[in-house]
Coordinates of C-alpha atoms in Angstrom, one line a residue:
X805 CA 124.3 107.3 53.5
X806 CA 124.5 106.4 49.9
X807 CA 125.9 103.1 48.6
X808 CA 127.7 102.4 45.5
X809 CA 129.1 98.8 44.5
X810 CA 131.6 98.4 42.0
X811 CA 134.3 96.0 40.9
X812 CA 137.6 95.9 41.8
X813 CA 139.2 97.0 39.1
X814 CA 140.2 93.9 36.8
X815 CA 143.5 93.1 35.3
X816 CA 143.3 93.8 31.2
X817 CA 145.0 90.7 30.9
X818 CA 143.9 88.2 27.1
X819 CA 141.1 86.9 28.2
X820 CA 137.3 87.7 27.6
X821 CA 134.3 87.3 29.7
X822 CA 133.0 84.8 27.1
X823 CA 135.8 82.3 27.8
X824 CA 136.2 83.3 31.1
X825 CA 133.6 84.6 32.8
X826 CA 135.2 83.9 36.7
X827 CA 136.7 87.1 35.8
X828 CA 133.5 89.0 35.7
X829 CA 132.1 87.9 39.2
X830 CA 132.9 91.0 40.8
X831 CA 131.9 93.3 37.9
X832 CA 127.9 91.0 37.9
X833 CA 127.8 91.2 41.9
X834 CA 127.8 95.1 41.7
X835 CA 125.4 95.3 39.3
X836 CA 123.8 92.8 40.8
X837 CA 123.4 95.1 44.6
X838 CA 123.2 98.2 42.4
X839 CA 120.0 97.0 40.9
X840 CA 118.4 95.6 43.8
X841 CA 119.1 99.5 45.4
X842 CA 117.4 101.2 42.6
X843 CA 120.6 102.7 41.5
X844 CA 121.9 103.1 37.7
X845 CA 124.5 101.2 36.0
X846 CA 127.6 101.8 37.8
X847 CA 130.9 102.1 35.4
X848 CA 133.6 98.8 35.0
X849 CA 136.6 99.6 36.6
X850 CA 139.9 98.3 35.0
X851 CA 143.2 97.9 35.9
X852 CA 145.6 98.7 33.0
X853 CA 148.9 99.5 35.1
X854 CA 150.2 96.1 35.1
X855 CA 153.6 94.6 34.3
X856 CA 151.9 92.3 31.6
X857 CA 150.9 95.3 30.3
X858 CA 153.7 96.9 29.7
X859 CA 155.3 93.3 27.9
X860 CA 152.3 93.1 25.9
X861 CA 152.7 96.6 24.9
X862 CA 156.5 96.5 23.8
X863 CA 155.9 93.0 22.3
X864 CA 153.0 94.0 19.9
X865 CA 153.4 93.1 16.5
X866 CA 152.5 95.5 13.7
X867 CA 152.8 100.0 14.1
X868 CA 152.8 101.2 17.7
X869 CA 149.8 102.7 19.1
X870 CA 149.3 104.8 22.1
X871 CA 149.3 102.4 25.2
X872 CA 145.9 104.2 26.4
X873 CA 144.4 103.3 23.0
X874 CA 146.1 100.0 23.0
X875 CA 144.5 99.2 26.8
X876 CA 141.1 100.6 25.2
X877 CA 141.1 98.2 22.3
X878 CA 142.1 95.0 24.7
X879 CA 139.0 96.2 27.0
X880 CA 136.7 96.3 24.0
X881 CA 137.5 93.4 22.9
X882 CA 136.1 91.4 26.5
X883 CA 132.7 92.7 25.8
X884 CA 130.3 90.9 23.6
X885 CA 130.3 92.7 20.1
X886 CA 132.9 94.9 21.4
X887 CA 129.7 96.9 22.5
X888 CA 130.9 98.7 25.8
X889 CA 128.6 98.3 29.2
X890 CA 125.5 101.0 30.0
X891 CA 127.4 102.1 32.6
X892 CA 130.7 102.9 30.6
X893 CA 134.1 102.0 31.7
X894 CA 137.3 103.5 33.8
X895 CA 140.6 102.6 34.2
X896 CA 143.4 103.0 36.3
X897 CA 145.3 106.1 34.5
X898 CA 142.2 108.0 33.6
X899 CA 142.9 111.6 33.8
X900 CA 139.8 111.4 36.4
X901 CA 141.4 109.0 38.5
X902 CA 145.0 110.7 37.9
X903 CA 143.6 113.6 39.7
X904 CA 142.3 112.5 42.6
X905 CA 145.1 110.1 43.0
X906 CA 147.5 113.1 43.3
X907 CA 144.9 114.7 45.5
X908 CA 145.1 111.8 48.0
X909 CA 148.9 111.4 48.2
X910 CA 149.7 115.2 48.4
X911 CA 146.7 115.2 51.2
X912 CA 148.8 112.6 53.0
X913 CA 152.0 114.3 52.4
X914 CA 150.7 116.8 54.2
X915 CA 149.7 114.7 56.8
X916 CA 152.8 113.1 57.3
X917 CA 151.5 109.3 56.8
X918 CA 153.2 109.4 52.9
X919 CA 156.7 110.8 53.1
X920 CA 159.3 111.2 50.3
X921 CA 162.3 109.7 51.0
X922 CA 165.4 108.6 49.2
X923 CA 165.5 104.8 49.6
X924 CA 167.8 101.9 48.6
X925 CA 166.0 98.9 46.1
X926 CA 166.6 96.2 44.4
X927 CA 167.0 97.5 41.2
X928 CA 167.9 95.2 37.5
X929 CA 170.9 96.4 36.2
X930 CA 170.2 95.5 32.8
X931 CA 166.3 97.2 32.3
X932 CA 166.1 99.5 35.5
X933 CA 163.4 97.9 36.9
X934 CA 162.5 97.7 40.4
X935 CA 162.4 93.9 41.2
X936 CA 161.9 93.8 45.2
X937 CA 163.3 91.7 47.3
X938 CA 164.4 87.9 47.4
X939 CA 167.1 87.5 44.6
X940 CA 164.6 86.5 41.8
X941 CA 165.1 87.1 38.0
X942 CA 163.5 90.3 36.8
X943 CA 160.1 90.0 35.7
X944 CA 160.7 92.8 33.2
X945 CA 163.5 91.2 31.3
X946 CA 164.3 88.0 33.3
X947 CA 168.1 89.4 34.0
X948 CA 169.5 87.9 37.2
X949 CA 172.2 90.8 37.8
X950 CA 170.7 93.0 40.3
X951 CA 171.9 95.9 42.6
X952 CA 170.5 98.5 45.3
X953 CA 169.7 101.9 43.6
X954 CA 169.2 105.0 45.7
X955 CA 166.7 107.0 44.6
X956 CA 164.0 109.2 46.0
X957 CA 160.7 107.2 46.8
X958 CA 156.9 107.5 47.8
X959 CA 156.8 106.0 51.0
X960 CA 153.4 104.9 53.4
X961 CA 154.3 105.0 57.2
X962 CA 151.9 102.2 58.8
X963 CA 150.5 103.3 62.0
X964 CA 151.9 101.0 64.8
X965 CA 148.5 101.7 66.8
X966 CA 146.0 101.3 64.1
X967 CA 145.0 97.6 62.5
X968 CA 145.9 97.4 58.8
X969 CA 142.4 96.1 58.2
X970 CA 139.6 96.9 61.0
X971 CA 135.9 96.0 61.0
X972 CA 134.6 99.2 59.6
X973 CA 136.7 98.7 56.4
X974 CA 134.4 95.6 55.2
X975 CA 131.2 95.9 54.6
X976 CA 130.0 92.5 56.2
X977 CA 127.4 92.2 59.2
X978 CA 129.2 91.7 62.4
X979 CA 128.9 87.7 62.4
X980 CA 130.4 87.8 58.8
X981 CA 133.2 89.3 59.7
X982 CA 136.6 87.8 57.4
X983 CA 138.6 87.8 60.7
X984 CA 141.3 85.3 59.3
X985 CA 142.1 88.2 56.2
X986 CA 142.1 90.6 59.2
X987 CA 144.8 88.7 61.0
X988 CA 147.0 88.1 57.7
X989 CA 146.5 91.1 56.2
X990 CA 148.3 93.1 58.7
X991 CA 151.7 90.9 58.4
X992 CA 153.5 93.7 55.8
X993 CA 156.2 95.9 56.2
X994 CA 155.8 98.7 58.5
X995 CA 156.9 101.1 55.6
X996 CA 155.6 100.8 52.1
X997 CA 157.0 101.7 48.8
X998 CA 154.5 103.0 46.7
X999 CA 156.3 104.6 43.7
X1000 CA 157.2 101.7 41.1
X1001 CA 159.0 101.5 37.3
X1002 CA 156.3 100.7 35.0
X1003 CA 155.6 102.2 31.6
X1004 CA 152.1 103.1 32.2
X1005 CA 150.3 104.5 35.2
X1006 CA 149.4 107.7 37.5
X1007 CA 153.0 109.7 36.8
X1008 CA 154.5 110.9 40.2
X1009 CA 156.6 113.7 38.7
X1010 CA 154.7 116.3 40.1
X1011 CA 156.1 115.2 43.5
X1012 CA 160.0 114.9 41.6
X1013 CA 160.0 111.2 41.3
X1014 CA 160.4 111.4 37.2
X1015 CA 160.2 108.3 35.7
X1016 CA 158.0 106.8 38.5
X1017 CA 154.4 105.8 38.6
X1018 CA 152.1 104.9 41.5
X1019 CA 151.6 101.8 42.4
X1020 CA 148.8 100.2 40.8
X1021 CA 147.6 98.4 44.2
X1022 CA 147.1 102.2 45.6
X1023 CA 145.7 102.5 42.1
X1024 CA 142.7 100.4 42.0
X1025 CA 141.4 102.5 45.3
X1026 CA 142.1 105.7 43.8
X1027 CA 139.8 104.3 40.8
X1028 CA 136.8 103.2 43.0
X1029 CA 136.9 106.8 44.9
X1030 CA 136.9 108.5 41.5
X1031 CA 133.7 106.2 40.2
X1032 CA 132.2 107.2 43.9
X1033 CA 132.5 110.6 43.3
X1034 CA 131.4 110.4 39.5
X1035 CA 128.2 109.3 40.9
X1036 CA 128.1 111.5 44.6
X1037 CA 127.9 108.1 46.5
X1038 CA 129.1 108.3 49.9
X1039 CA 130.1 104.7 50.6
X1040 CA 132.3 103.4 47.9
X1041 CA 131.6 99.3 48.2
X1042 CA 134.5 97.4 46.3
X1043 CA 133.8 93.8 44.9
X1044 CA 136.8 91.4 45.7
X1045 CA 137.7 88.4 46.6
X1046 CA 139.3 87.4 50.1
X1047 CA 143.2 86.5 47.9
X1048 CA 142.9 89.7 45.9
X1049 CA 142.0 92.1 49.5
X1050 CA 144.5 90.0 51.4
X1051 CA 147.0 91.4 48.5
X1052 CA 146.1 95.2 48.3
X1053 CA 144.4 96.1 51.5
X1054 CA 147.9 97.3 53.3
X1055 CA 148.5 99.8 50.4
X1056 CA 144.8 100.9 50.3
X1057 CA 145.2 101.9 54.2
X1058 CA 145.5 105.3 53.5
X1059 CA 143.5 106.2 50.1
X1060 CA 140.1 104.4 51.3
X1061 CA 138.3 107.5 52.2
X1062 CA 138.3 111.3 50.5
X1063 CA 136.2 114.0 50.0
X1064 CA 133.6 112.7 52.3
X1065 CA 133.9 109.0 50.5
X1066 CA 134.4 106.5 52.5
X1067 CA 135.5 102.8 50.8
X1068 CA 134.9 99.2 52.0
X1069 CA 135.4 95.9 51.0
X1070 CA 132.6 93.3 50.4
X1071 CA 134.4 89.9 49.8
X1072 CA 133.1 87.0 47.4
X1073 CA 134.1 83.7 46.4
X1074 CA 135.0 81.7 43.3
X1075 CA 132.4 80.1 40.7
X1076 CA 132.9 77.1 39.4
X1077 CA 131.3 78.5 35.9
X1078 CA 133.4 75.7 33.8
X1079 CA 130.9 73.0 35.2
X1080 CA 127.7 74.9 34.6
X1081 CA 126.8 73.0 31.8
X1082 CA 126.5 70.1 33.7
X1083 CA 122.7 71.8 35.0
X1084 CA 121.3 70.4 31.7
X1085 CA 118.9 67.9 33.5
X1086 CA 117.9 70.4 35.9
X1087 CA 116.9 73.0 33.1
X1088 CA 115.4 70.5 31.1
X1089 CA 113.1 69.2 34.4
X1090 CA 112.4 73.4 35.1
X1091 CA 112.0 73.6 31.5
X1092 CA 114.3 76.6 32.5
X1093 CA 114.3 79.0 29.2
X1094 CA 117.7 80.7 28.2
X1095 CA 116.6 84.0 30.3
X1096 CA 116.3 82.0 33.2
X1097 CA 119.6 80.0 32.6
X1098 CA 121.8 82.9 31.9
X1099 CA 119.7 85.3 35.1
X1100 CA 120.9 82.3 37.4
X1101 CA 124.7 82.7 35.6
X1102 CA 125.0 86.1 35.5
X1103 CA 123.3 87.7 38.4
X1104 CA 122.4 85.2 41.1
X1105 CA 125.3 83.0 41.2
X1106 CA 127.6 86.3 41.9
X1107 CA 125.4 86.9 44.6
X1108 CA 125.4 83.6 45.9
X1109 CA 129.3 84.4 46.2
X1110 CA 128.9 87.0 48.5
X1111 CA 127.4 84.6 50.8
X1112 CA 129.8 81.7 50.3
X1113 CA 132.6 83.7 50.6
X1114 CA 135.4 80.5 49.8
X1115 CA 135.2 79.1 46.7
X1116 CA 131.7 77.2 45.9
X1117 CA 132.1 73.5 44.7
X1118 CA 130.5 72.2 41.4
X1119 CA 129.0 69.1 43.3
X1120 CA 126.8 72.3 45.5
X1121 CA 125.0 73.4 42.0
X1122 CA 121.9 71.7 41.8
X1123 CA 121.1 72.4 45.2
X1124 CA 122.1 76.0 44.2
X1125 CA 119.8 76.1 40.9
X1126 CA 116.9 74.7 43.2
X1127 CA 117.2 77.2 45.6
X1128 CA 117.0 79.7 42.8
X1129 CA 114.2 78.0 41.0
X1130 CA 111.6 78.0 44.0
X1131 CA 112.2 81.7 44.1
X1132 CA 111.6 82.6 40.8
X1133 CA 108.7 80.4 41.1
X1134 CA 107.6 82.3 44.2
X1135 CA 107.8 86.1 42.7
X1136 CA 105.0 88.0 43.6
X1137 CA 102.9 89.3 41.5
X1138 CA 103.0 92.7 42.7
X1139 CA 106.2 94.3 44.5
X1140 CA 106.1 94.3 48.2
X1141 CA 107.0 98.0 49.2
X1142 CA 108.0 96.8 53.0
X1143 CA 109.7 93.9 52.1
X1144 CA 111.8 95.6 49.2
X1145 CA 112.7 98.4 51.6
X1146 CA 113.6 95.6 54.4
X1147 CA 116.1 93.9 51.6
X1148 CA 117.3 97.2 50.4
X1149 CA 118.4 97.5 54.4
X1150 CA 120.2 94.2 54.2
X1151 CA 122.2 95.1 51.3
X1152 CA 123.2 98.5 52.5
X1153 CA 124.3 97.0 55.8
X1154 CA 126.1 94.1 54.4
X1155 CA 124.1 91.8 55.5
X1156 CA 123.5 88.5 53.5
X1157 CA 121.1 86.4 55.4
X1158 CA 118.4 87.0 52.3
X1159 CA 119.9 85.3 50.0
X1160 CA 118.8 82.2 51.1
X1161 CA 115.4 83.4 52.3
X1162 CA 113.3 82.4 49.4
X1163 CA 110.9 85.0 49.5
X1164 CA 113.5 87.9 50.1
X1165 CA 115.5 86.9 47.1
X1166 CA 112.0 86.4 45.1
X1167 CA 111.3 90.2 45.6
X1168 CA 115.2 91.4 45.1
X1169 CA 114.3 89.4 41.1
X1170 CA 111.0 91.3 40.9
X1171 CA 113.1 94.6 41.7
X1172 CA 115.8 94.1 39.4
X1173 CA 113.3 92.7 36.8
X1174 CA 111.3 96.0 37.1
X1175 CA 115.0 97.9 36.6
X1176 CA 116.0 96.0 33.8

C-alpha cells in the first residue's frame, strides 16, 4: 500500500512563508514523511476558491488579469525568489482537479448520496450571494437585506448509520486516536449544500447549476485525490490541523476515496515559530551552524507537530532543540537498513512514538540527508 503525504491545500491568502511560516507546517510535515519514505517531492497544494479571493480579485488596482494567472502570481510570490518548489504546485481549479471533481460527484449522483435538488437559501439581495444562515451581513458586499432564493442545488445526504469521521479516516495509531474531533465533527446538518456563488472554482454547469461552483471544502479533497493519482499512491495522507479537519471533514465524507485512492487525515499542531529566535543561547552553546538551525525549523519541528498534536508552547523549545541536538549528534555513520525499514513502518502506520526515540529520529535525518 503506497503512501503519499501532502498539505491540505492552503488558503492564497497575502502572506508569504517568510513572514509567516505557521502557514507552511503542513506543506514541511509532508515533505518531511515523504522523505523519510524514499519518495520524491510531492506537489504544494493550494486553495484558490476562496471568498477573499474573489474581493481581492475585483479590488485589484491596475488592468485585469485572468483570476487563474492572478492566483498564480500571488502563489509565486510566497516562495523565496518566486522560485516554485521541486515538486511543482496545484490548486483547487486545476483542470486536473476539475475533472476528477466532476468524476466524484456524478459517481455519487449515481449513487444516490449527492442529489440535485431545488432548495430555498439565504440569498443577498443586493450581490446574489449565498450568505447561510443566522441573519449576518453579506461577506461579499456587507448588505444586510437578505431573502430565500429557490434554486436548484448540489446536495450531500449524510448517512444516519455511518459516523461522519470514523477511525479508518485518520491516519493515527489506535492510542492516538483524535476522539474529541470525532465526537464534534459529526454535529452538522444531516443534508449539506455543496454548490456555492463564488467567482472562481470547479463550475457545476455540467450538472445545470450555471453560475455555481463547488464548494471549496469538497474542493481541497478533490485536490489531494488528484495529487494521489498524479503520483499512483494508494493512500492519499492529508496534512491538517485538528480546527481546519474539525471544519471540512463533514463535506469530505463522500470524496475521500476514488479510483482505488483512499484519503486520511494526519493531524498536527501549531508552532510557535515567532519565538524561535529566542534559541540563540542554545545555538551558540551547540555552536549549531545555519543548516542545522533552519533543518530543526523546517523539517523537525513540523514533525514534532504531528506528535504534539495541540499547539506546542514557546517555553517547551529548548527542551525541543535538545531533543533534536542529541540526535543529530547520534547519527550513524552508516544507514541502518533494519532500523530505516522499522521507521519507514511507523510512518506508514501512523504511528509517532519515534519521534522521541533518539536513535529512530537520528536515522529518519540520515535518510532524508541521503535524499536531499
Amino acid at each position: 500500500m503506497r503512501h503519499l503525504f501532502l498539505n491540505g491545500p492552503v488558503q492564497n491568502g497575502t502572506f508569504t512563508f517568510g513572514t509567516h511560516p505557521g502557514k507552511a507546517v503542513g506543506i514541511r510535515l509532508a515533505a518531511a514523511l515523504n522523505a523519510i519514505l524514499g519518495l520524491p517531492p510531492a506537489p504544494h497544494l493550494w486553495n484558490t476558491a476562496t471568498l477573499a479571493g474573489d474581493l481581492r480579485h475585483r479590488e485589484a488596482e491596475g488592468p485585469k488579469i485572468l483570476r487563474q494567472r492572478f492566483e498564480a502570481d500571488l502563489i509565486a510570490g510566497k516562495y523565496p525568489s518566486g522560485r516554485p518548489p521541486a515538486g511543482g504546485i496545484m490548486t483547487d481549479t486545476d483542470a486536473e482537479v476539475a475533472g476528477l471533481s466532476l468524476e466524484m460527484i456524478e459517481n455519487n449522483l449515481r449513487a444516490g448520496t449527492l442529489t440535485i435538488s431545488r432548495e430555498a437559501v439565504p440569498t443577498c439581495r443586493a450581490c446574489g450571494h449565498m450568505t447561510g444562515a443566522g441573519g449576518h451581513p453579506c461577506n461579499a458586499c456587507g448588505s444586510t437585506d437578505t431573502r430565500a432564493r429557490t434554486g436548484l442545488h448540489l446536495v450531500a445526504e449524510l448517512a444516519k448509520d455511518r459516523p461522519v469521521l470514523d477511525r479508518s479516516d485518520i491516519h493515527a495509531s489506535h492510542r492516538q486516536q483524535p476522539r474529541h474531533l470525532q465526537g464534534t465533527v459529526g454535529k452538522v446538518p444531516g443534508r449539506l449544500i455543496l454548490s456555492r456563488t463564488r467567482d472562481h472554482g470547479i463550475d457545476l454547469s455540467p450538472f445545470g447549476l450555471d453560475r455555481l461552483v463547488l464548494d471549496p471544502r469538497v474542493g481541497i479533497h478533490a485536490t489531494v485525490l488528484a495529487a494521489a493519482r498524479r503520483h499512483r499512491a494508494e493512500v492519499a495522507v492529508m496534512t491538517i490541523t485538528q480546527n481546519a479537519a474539525n471544519h471540512i471533514a463533514a463535506h469530505g465524507l463522500h470524496f475521500r476515496g476514488h479510483d482505488g485512492i483512499r484519503l486520511r487525515y494526519a493531524l498536527h499542531g501549531h508552532l510557535p515559530y515567532s519565538h524561535t529566535a529566542g534559541l540563540q543561547p542554545l545555538h551558540d552553546a551547540y555552536r549549531a551552524t545555519p543548516a542545522i538551525k533552519e533543518s530543526f525549523e523546517v523539517w523537525f519541528l513540523p514533525l514534532f507537530s504531528l506528535q504534539a498534536k495541540a499547539a506546542t508552547r514557546p517555553e517547551q523549545l529548548p527542551a525541543i532543540f535538545r531533543h533534536y541536538m542529541r540526535a543529530h549528534l547520534a547519527r550513524p555513520a552508516a544507514a541502518d537498513e533494519e532500523m530505516i525499514e522499522a521507521l519507514r513502518c511507523s510512518v506508514e502506520a501512523g504511528n509517532t512514538e519515534w519521534i522521541t526515540q533518539k536513535h529512530a529520529l537520528a536515522a529518519a535525518m540520515t535518510v532524508c540527508e541521503a535524499s536531499a
